[in-house]
Short mmCIF file of C-alpha atoms and ligand atoms in Angstrom, two decimals:
data_model
loop_
_atom_site.label_atom_id
_atom_site.label_comp_id
_atom_site.label_asym_id
_atom_site.label_seq_id
_atom_site.Cartn_x
_atom_site.Cartn_y
_atom_site.Cartn_z
CA MET A 1 -41.56 40.98 -93.23
CA LYS A 2 -42.15 40.85 -96.95
CA LEU A 3 -45.75 40.27 -98.08
CA PRO A 4 -46.41 36.72 -99.35
CA ARG A 5 -47.34 37.97 -102.83
CA GLU A 6 -44.01 39.80 -103.13
CA PHE A 7 -41.91 36.88 -101.92
CA PHE A 8 -41.62 35.08 -105.26
CA LYS A 9 -41.16 38.15 -107.45
CA PRO A 10 -37.73 38.71 -109.04
CA LEU A 11 -35.73 41.35 -107.14
CA ALA A 12 -34.51 43.02 -110.35
CA ILE A 13 -36.17 43.70 -113.70
CA GLY A 14 -34.94 41.00 -116.04
CA ALA A 15 -33.84 38.56 -113.33
CA PRO A 16 -35.31 35.04 -113.51
CA THR A 17 -38.36 34.15 -111.42
CA PRO A 18 -37.36 32.51 -108.12
CA ILE A 19 -37.94 28.76 -107.85
CA ARG A 20 -40.63 27.26 -105.59
CA GLU A 21 -39.25 23.71 -105.24
CA LEU A 22 -35.61 22.68 -105.03
CA PRO A 23 -34.50 20.52 -107.98
CA VAL A 24 -34.23 16.79 -107.19
CA ARG A 25 -30.50 16.13 -107.21
CA PRO A 26 -28.18 13.82 -105.33
CA GLU A 27 -26.09 15.95 -102.95
CA ARG A 28 -24.51 13.26 -100.81
CA MET A 29 -21.16 15.03 -100.74
CA ILE A 30 -20.11 18.60 -101.47
CA HIS A 31 -16.51 18.05 -102.53
CA PHE A 32 -14.18 21.00 -101.88
CA PHE A 33 -11.17 21.83 -104.05
CA PRO A 34 -8.75 24.79 -103.94
CA PRO A 35 -9.06 26.23 -107.46
CA GLN A 36 -5.68 28.03 -107.43
CA ASN A 37 -3.97 24.63 -107.50
CA GLU A 38 -3.28 23.70 -111.12
CA LYS A 39 -2.73 20.00 -110.39
CA LEU A 40 -6.10 19.73 -108.64
CA ARG A 41 -7.80 21.72 -111.39
CA ALA A 42 -6.56 19.12 -113.87
CA LYS A 43 -8.39 16.45 -111.84
CA VAL A 44 -11.76 18.21 -112.04
CA PRO A 45 -13.04 16.42 -115.22
CA ASP A 46 -12.47 13.07 -113.47
CA MET A 47 -13.92 14.32 -110.15
CA VAL A 48 -17.11 15.40 -111.93
CA THR A 49 -17.87 11.73 -112.62
CA LYS A 50 -17.29 10.73 -108.98
CA VAL A 51 -19.00 13.35 -106.81
CA ASP A 52 -22.49 14.85 -106.61
CA VAL A 53 -21.38 18.44 -106.02
CA LEU A 54 -18.02 20.03 -106.80
CA LEU A 55 -17.26 23.24 -104.91
CA GLY A 56 -14.48 25.68 -105.73
CA ASN A 57 -13.41 27.07 -102.37
CA LEU A 58 -12.46 30.75 -102.26
CA GLU A 59 -12.72 31.29 -98.47
CA ASP A 60 -10.90 29.83 -95.45
CA ALA A 61 -7.95 27.52 -96.26
CA ILE A 62 -7.13 29.70 -99.30
CA PRO A 63 -4.20 31.96 -98.32
CA ALA A 64 -4.79 35.71 -98.64
CA ASP A 65 -2.19 35.99 -101.40
CA ALA A 66 -3.91 33.24 -103.41
CA LYS A 67 -7.49 34.59 -103.24
CA GLU A 68 -7.39 36.11 -106.72
CA ALA A 69 -5.70 33.07 -108.24
CA ALA A 70 -8.38 30.86 -106.66
CA ARG A 71 -11.15 32.99 -108.16
CA ALA A 72 -9.50 33.00 -111.60
CA GLY A 73 -8.79 29.26 -111.40
CA PHE A 74 -12.41 28.55 -110.52
CA ILE A 75 -13.69 30.59 -113.46
CA GLU A 76 -11.22 28.91 -115.83
CA ILE A 77 -12.19 25.36 -114.85
CA ALA A 78 -15.92 26.14 -114.67
CA ARG A 79 -15.75 27.44 -118.25
CA ALA A 80 -13.78 24.49 -119.55
CA VAL A 81 -15.63 21.51 -118.07
CA ASP A 82 -19.09 20.09 -118.76
CA PHE A 83 -20.54 19.35 -115.31
CA GLY A 84 -23.59 17.38 -116.57
CA HIS A 85 -25.74 16.45 -113.56
CA THR A 86 -22.94 17.27 -111.09
CA GLY A 87 -23.63 20.42 -109.08
CA LEU A 88 -21.22 23.33 -109.55
CA TRP A 89 -20.90 25.44 -106.40
CA THR A 90 -18.48 27.98 -105.01
CA ARG A 91 -17.81 29.13 -101.44
CA VAL A 92 -17.22 32.88 -101.56
CA ASN A 93 -15.46 34.92 -98.90
CA ALA A 94 -17.34 36.41 -95.95
CA LEU A 95 -19.46 39.53 -96.44
CA ASN A 96 -17.07 41.73 -94.41
CA SER A 97 -13.97 40.60 -96.32
CA PRO A 98 -12.14 42.58 -99.02
CA TRP A 99 -12.77 39.79 -101.60
CA ILE A 100 -16.49 39.03 -101.56
CA LEU A 101 -17.67 41.75 -103.94
CA ASP A 102 -15.26 40.72 -106.70
CA ASP A 103 -15.92 37.03 -105.94
CA VAL A 104 -19.61 37.45 -106.71
CA ILE A 105 -19.34 39.99 -109.53
CA GLU A 106 -16.57 38.17 -111.41
CA VAL A 107 -17.79 34.60 -110.91
CA VAL A 108 -21.43 35.33 -111.79
CA GLY A 109 -20.41 37.54 -114.71
CA ALA A 110 -18.16 34.85 -116.17
CA ILE A 111 -19.93 31.56 -115.44
CA GLY A 112 -23.21 32.48 -113.73
CA HIS A 113 -25.22 30.45 -116.25
CA LYS A 114 -23.38 27.29 -115.11
CA LEU A 115 -23.28 28.00 -111.37
CA ASP A 116 -25.90 26.23 -109.25
CA VAL A 117 -25.20 27.46 -105.74
CA ILE A 118 -23.15 30.08 -103.87
CA MET A 119 -22.16 28.98 -100.38
CA LEU A 120 -22.06 32.00 -98.07
CA PRO A 121 -19.95 31.63 -94.92
CA LYS A 122 -20.46 33.15 -91.45
CA VAL A 123 -24.10 34.08 -92.01
CA GLU A 124 -25.36 35.95 -88.94
CA GLY A 125 -28.96 36.69 -89.85
CA PRO A 126 -31.47 37.14 -92.70
CA TRP A 127 -29.95 40.53 -93.57
CA ASP A 128 -26.88 38.73 -94.96
CA ILE A 129 -29.07 36.64 -97.27
CA HIS A 130 -31.10 39.71 -98.37
CA TYR A 131 -27.90 41.48 -99.42
CA LEU A 132 -26.62 38.60 -101.55
CA ASP A 133 -30.13 37.93 -102.88
CA GLN A 134 -30.44 41.47 -104.24
CA LEU A 135 -26.92 41.52 -105.65
CA LEU A 136 -27.47 38.18 -107.43
CA ALA A 137 -30.75 39.40 -108.94
CA GLN A 138 -28.99 42.48 -110.35
CA LEU A 139 -26.18 40.37 -111.79
CA GLU A 140 -28.55 37.77 -113.22
CA ALA A 141 -30.46 40.55 -114.97
CA LYS A 142 -27.28 42.17 -116.27
CA HIS A 143 -25.87 38.89 -117.62
CA GLN A 144 -29.21 37.47 -118.79
CA ILE A 145 -28.91 34.40 -116.61
CA ALA A 146 -32.01 32.24 -117.03
CA LYS A 147 -31.83 30.02 -113.92
CA PRO A 148 -31.67 31.57 -110.43
CA ILE A 149 -28.41 30.95 -108.58
CA LEU A 150 -29.24 29.52 -105.14
CA ILE A 151 -27.71 30.46 -101.77
CA HIS A 152 -26.41 27.96 -99.21
CA ALA A 153 -25.59 29.40 -95.78
CA ILE A 154 -22.93 28.08 -93.43
CA LEU A 155 -24.21 27.97 -89.85
CA GLU A 156 -21.03 28.75 -87.97
CA THR A 157 -21.57 31.65 -85.55
CA ALA A 158 -23.50 31.83 -82.28
CA GLN A 159 -25.63 34.63 -83.71
CA GLY A 160 -26.34 32.61 -86.85
CA VAL A 161 -27.59 29.73 -84.71
CA ASN A 162 -29.85 32.15 -82.81
CA ASN A 163 -31.30 33.35 -86.14
CA VAL A 164 -31.39 30.01 -87.92
CA GLU A 165 -35.13 30.04 -88.72
CA ALA A 166 -35.08 33.58 -90.09
CA ILE A 167 -32.07 32.69 -92.26
CA ALA A 168 -33.87 29.62 -93.64
CA SER A 169 -36.92 31.65 -94.69
CA ALA A 170 -35.06 34.79 -95.82
CA SER A 171 -35.45 34.19 -99.57
CA PRO A 172 -36.79 31.69 -102.13
CA ARG A 173 -33.17 31.55 -103.28
CA MET A 174 -32.21 29.55 -100.17
CA HIS A 175 -30.98 26.06 -100.98
CA GLY A 176 -30.00 24.93 -97.49
CA MET A 177 -27.39 25.13 -94.77
CA SER A 178 -24.26 23.37 -93.58
CA LEU A 179 -22.97 23.16 -90.03
CA GLY A 180 -19.50 24.72 -89.74
CA PRO A 181 -18.12 23.17 -86.54
CA ALA A 182 -14.71 24.88 -86.66
CA ASP A 183 -15.86 28.49 -86.83
CA LEU A 184 -18.85 27.75 -84.62
CA ALA A 185 -16.59 26.32 -81.90
CA ALA A 186 -14.49 29.50 -82.03
CA SER A 187 -17.53 31.81 -82.07
CA ARG A 188 -19.09 30.05 -79.08
CA GLY A 189 -15.90 29.72 -77.08
CA MET A 190 -16.09 25.91 -77.14
CA LYS A 191 -12.92 24.39 -75.68
CA THR A 192 -11.86 22.28 -78.65
CA THR A 193 -9.40 22.57 -81.53
CA ARG A 194 -11.05 19.75 -83.51
CA VAL A 195 -13.03 20.15 -86.72
CA GLY A 196 -16.21 18.17 -86.00
CA GLY A 197 -16.53 14.82 -84.26
CA GLY A 198 -16.54 14.03 -80.55
CA HIS A 199 -14.21 15.09 -77.79
CA PRO A 200 -12.78 12.72 -75.16
CA PHE A 201 -13.85 15.01 -72.30
CA TYR A 202 -17.42 15.63 -73.49
CA GLY A 203 -19.46 12.79 -72.06
CA VAL A 204 -21.57 11.34 -69.30
CA LEU A 205 -19.94 9.48 -66.42
CA ALA A 206 -21.50 6.14 -65.49
CA ASP A 207 -22.94 5.97 -61.94
CA ALA A 208 -20.60 4.88 -59.18
CA ASP A 209 -21.02 1.31 -57.96
CA PRO A 210 -22.38 1.68 -54.37
CA ASN A 211 -20.37 -1.40 -53.39
CA ALA A 212 -17.16 -0.07 -54.92
CA PRO A 213 -17.44 3.73 -54.93
CA ASP A 214 -13.77 4.19 -55.76
CA ALA A 215 -13.74 1.79 -58.73
CA PRO A 216 -12.98 3.37 -62.12
CA ARG A 217 -16.11 4.52 -63.96
CA THR A 218 -16.66 4.71 -67.72
CA LEU A 219 -17.10 8.08 -69.45
CA PHE A 220 -19.51 7.63 -72.38
CA GLN A 221 -18.62 10.13 -75.09
CA GLN A 222 -21.48 12.31 -76.36
CA ASP A 223 -21.91 14.19 -79.63
CA PRO A 224 -21.31 17.91 -78.97
CA TRP A 225 -22.95 18.78 -82.35
CA HIS A 226 -26.23 17.02 -81.75
CA PHE A 227 -28.16 20.07 -80.56
CA THR A 228 -27.05 22.36 -83.38
CA ILE A 229 -27.55 19.80 -86.14
CA ALA A 230 -31.09 19.05 -84.90
CA ARG A 231 -31.87 22.76 -84.69
CA MET A 232 -30.54 23.35 -88.21
CA VAL A 233 -32.49 20.37 -89.59
CA ASP A 234 -35.77 21.67 -88.12
CA ALA A 235 -35.20 25.17 -89.50
CA CYS A 236 -34.23 23.89 -92.96
CA LEU A 237 -36.79 21.15 -93.41
CA ALA A 238 -39.62 23.35 -92.12
CA ALA A 239 -38.70 25.86 -94.83
CA GLY A 240 -38.38 23.21 -97.57
CA LEU A 241 -34.56 23.40 -97.64
CA ARG A 242 -31.80 20.80 -97.20
CA ALA A 243 -29.47 20.45 -94.23
CA PHE A 244 -25.86 19.26 -94.40
CA TYR A 245 -23.11 18.34 -92.01
CA GLY A 246 -19.96 20.32 -92.87
CA PRO A 247 -16.27 19.39 -92.55
CA PHE A 248 -14.66 16.52 -90.63
CA GLY A 249 -11.06 17.53 -90.09
CA ASP A 250 -9.28 14.32 -89.06
CA PHE A 251 -8.68 12.64 -92.44
CA SER A 252 -6.83 9.79 -90.73
CA ASP A 253 -9.89 8.71 -88.71
CA ALA A 254 -12.35 7.27 -91.25
CA PRO A 255 -14.55 5.46 -88.67
CA ALA A 256 -15.04 8.67 -86.66
CA CYS A 257 -15.87 10.58 -89.86
CA GLU A 258 -18.41 7.91 -90.81
CA ALA A 259 -19.98 8.06 -87.32
CA GLN A 260 -20.31 11.86 -87.55
CA PHE A 261 -21.80 11.67 -91.06
CA ARG A 262 -24.22 8.91 -89.96
CA ASN A 263 -25.43 10.90 -86.94
CA ALA A 264 -26.16 13.81 -89.29
CA PHE A 265 -27.91 11.48 -91.77
CA LEU A 266 -30.08 9.96 -89.03
CA LEU A 267 -31.04 13.41 -87.78
CA GLY A 268 -32.20 14.45 -91.28
CA CYS A 269 -29.20 15.77 -93.21
CA SER A 270 -28.93 15.13 -96.97
CA GLY A 271 -25.14 15.08 -97.21
CA ALA A 272 -21.82 16.31 -95.86
CA TRP A 273 -18.66 18.00 -97.11
CA SER A 274 -15.75 15.95 -98.38
CA LEU A 275 -12.42 17.71 -97.94
CA HIS A 276 -10.32 14.69 -98.86
CA PRO A 277 -10.96 12.07 -101.57
CA SER A 278 -11.22 9.34 -98.89
CA GLN A 279 -14.33 11.04 -97.50
CA ILE A 280 -16.21 10.75 -100.83
CA ASP A 281 -16.84 7.02 -100.40
CA ILE A 282 -17.79 7.50 -96.75
CA ALA A 283 -20.47 10.02 -97.78
CA LYS A 284 -21.70 7.70 -100.54
CA ARG A 285 -22.08 4.87 -98.08
CA VAL A 286 -23.95 6.98 -95.56
CA PHE A 287 -26.17 9.24 -97.69
CA SER A 288 -27.31 7.04 -100.64
CA PRO A 289 -31.04 6.18 -100.82
CA GLU A 290 -31.70 2.87 -99.02
CA VAL A 291 -31.86 -0.15 -101.38
CA PRO A 292 -35.12 -1.65 -99.95
CA GLU A 293 -36.77 1.80 -100.09
CA VAL A 294 -35.84 2.22 -103.77
CA LEU A 295 -37.03 -1.29 -104.69
CA PHE A 296 -40.37 -0.67 -102.95
CA ALA A 297 -40.77 2.73 -104.62
CA LYS A 298 -40.17 1.10 -108.02
CA ARG A 299 -42.97 -1.37 -107.28
CA ILE A 300 -45.34 1.54 -106.58
CA LEU A 301 -44.48 3.22 -109.89
CA ASP A 302 -44.87 -0.06 -111.78
CA ALA A 303 -48.25 -0.73 -110.17
CA MET A 304 -49.62 2.75 -110.99
CA PRO A 305 -48.27 3.61 -114.47
CA ASP A 306 -50.22 6.89 -114.78
CA GLY A 307 -49.85 7.89 -111.10
CA THR A 308 -53.58 7.85 -110.28
CA GLY A 309 -56.01 5.59 -108.45
CA ALA A 310 -55.20 3.32 -105.52
CA VAL A 311 -53.50 -0.08 -105.20
CA MET A 312 -52.46 -2.32 -102.31
CA ILE A 313 -48.82 -3.48 -102.11
CA ASP A 314 -47.85 -5.81 -99.24
CA GLY A 315 -50.97 -4.69 -97.36
CA LYS A 316 -50.08 -0.98 -97.68
CA MET A 317 -52.35 1.42 -99.53
CA GLN A 318 -50.77 3.43 -102.33
CA ASP A 319 -52.36 6.42 -104.05
CA ASP A 320 -51.43 9.58 -105.96
CA ALA A 321 -49.53 10.98 -102.95
CA THR A 322 -47.39 7.90 -102.30
CA TRP A 323 -46.79 7.68 -106.07
CA LYS A 324 -45.24 11.18 -105.88
CA GLN A 325 -43.08 10.16 -102.89
CA ALA A 326 -41.98 7.05 -104.80
CA LYS A 327 -41.13 9.14 -107.87
CA VAL A 328 -38.86 11.46 -105.84
CA ILE A 329 -36.98 8.43 -104.46
CA VAL A 330 -36.68 6.66 -107.82
CA ASP A 331 -35.62 9.85 -109.66
CA LEU A 332 -32.93 10.43 -107.03
CA ALA A 333 -31.81 6.80 -107.15
CA ARG A 334 -31.51 6.99 -110.95
CA LEU A 335 -29.22 10.03 -110.67
CA VAL A 336 -27.15 8.28 -107.98
CA ALA A 337 -26.99 5.14 -110.15
CA GLU A 338 -25.44 7.13 -113.02
CA LYS A 339 -22.41 7.72 -110.79
CA ASP A 340 -22.37 4.42 -109.04
CA PRO A 341 -22.50 1.10 -110.96
CA GLU A 342 -22.66 -0.93 -107.73
CA LEU A 343 -25.70 0.95 -106.51
CA ALA A 344 -27.23 0.82 -110.02
CA ALA A 345 -27.08 -2.99 -109.76
CA ALA A 346 -28.46 -3.01 -106.20
CA TYR A 347 -31.34 -0.71 -107.25
CA GLU A 348 -31.98 -3.10 -110.20
CA PHE A 349 -31.91 -0.43 -112.91
C1 GLV B 1 -16.43 25.42 -91.84
O1 GLV B 1 -16.35 26.37 -92.56
C2 GLV B 1 -16.17 25.46 -90.45
O2 GLV B 1 -15.83 26.55 -89.97
O3 GLV B 1 -16.29 24.40 -89.81
MG1 MG B 2 -15.85 28.13 -91.45
#
């Protein structure tokens, strides 16, 4: 275990100092696009105005013979577009794949100063994070990148789930984690071919009626992801990171997608992946700051212009600490409002 005083030191001479607090940013949806596709690349400037995070996917779903085109396409579009407050992320290939080294070296070398987060798939333990952490520090030093590139782990193997706390606290470069239900189901030997959501056979059977023991009984479906999401949320939030639900594969079932996203939101997740444009609005609905919460937070800021002292609002005491909580909510709501005129009106900005 690294000594506390070493933890926040740069891992390479000339690399930027690691951050201590994550930047306040809306991350309601991490929108995936396949960067080798020219038509979808052309839509990126418009997408930037609609989503909180845009992620160029280099890993699964990109065919082996398109891996290099995806990497080149991502670099091209990242260079060309101004992302403003929209997060620019990439999902690189797994650490044991033939592509990862060039993914990291080429992407960071070309557009590292614009890249916010690298999503690392199939993370098994803290050793995976340490490897990427060191490599990124070397590349940041080499390319004189001023802002540390953060790491987001996908929790999608049984071993990764076993090591989830150690992964969360492996480096100050950690941004958070996403649940990867497809790979995790395969790794665990779960008997499902679905990507997220419930399963008709996973449930609890209502008790038999003693007066009619042979009468049909209802099976109440349960959420097979509940345990892992809660475990991931505890590990992330305890370490000051953010937790995310990952992909929902059935694009034709919007209500089921919304239910899965809402379960994750209620358990503590900040956002989810959108793999299809229709899932962007679902994520916005589920993960935006609550209107009454924002309006109350604005009242706190108005009542304490310099953030000190104590006031009573609706019988509740407010002081420097609640002022800081209110500021986080209002800052986030302002960023959300820039993307969302309807919410801007509801938040009364
Ligand atoms: C995502 O990568 C998943 O495997 O579900
Ligand atoms: Mg996966």
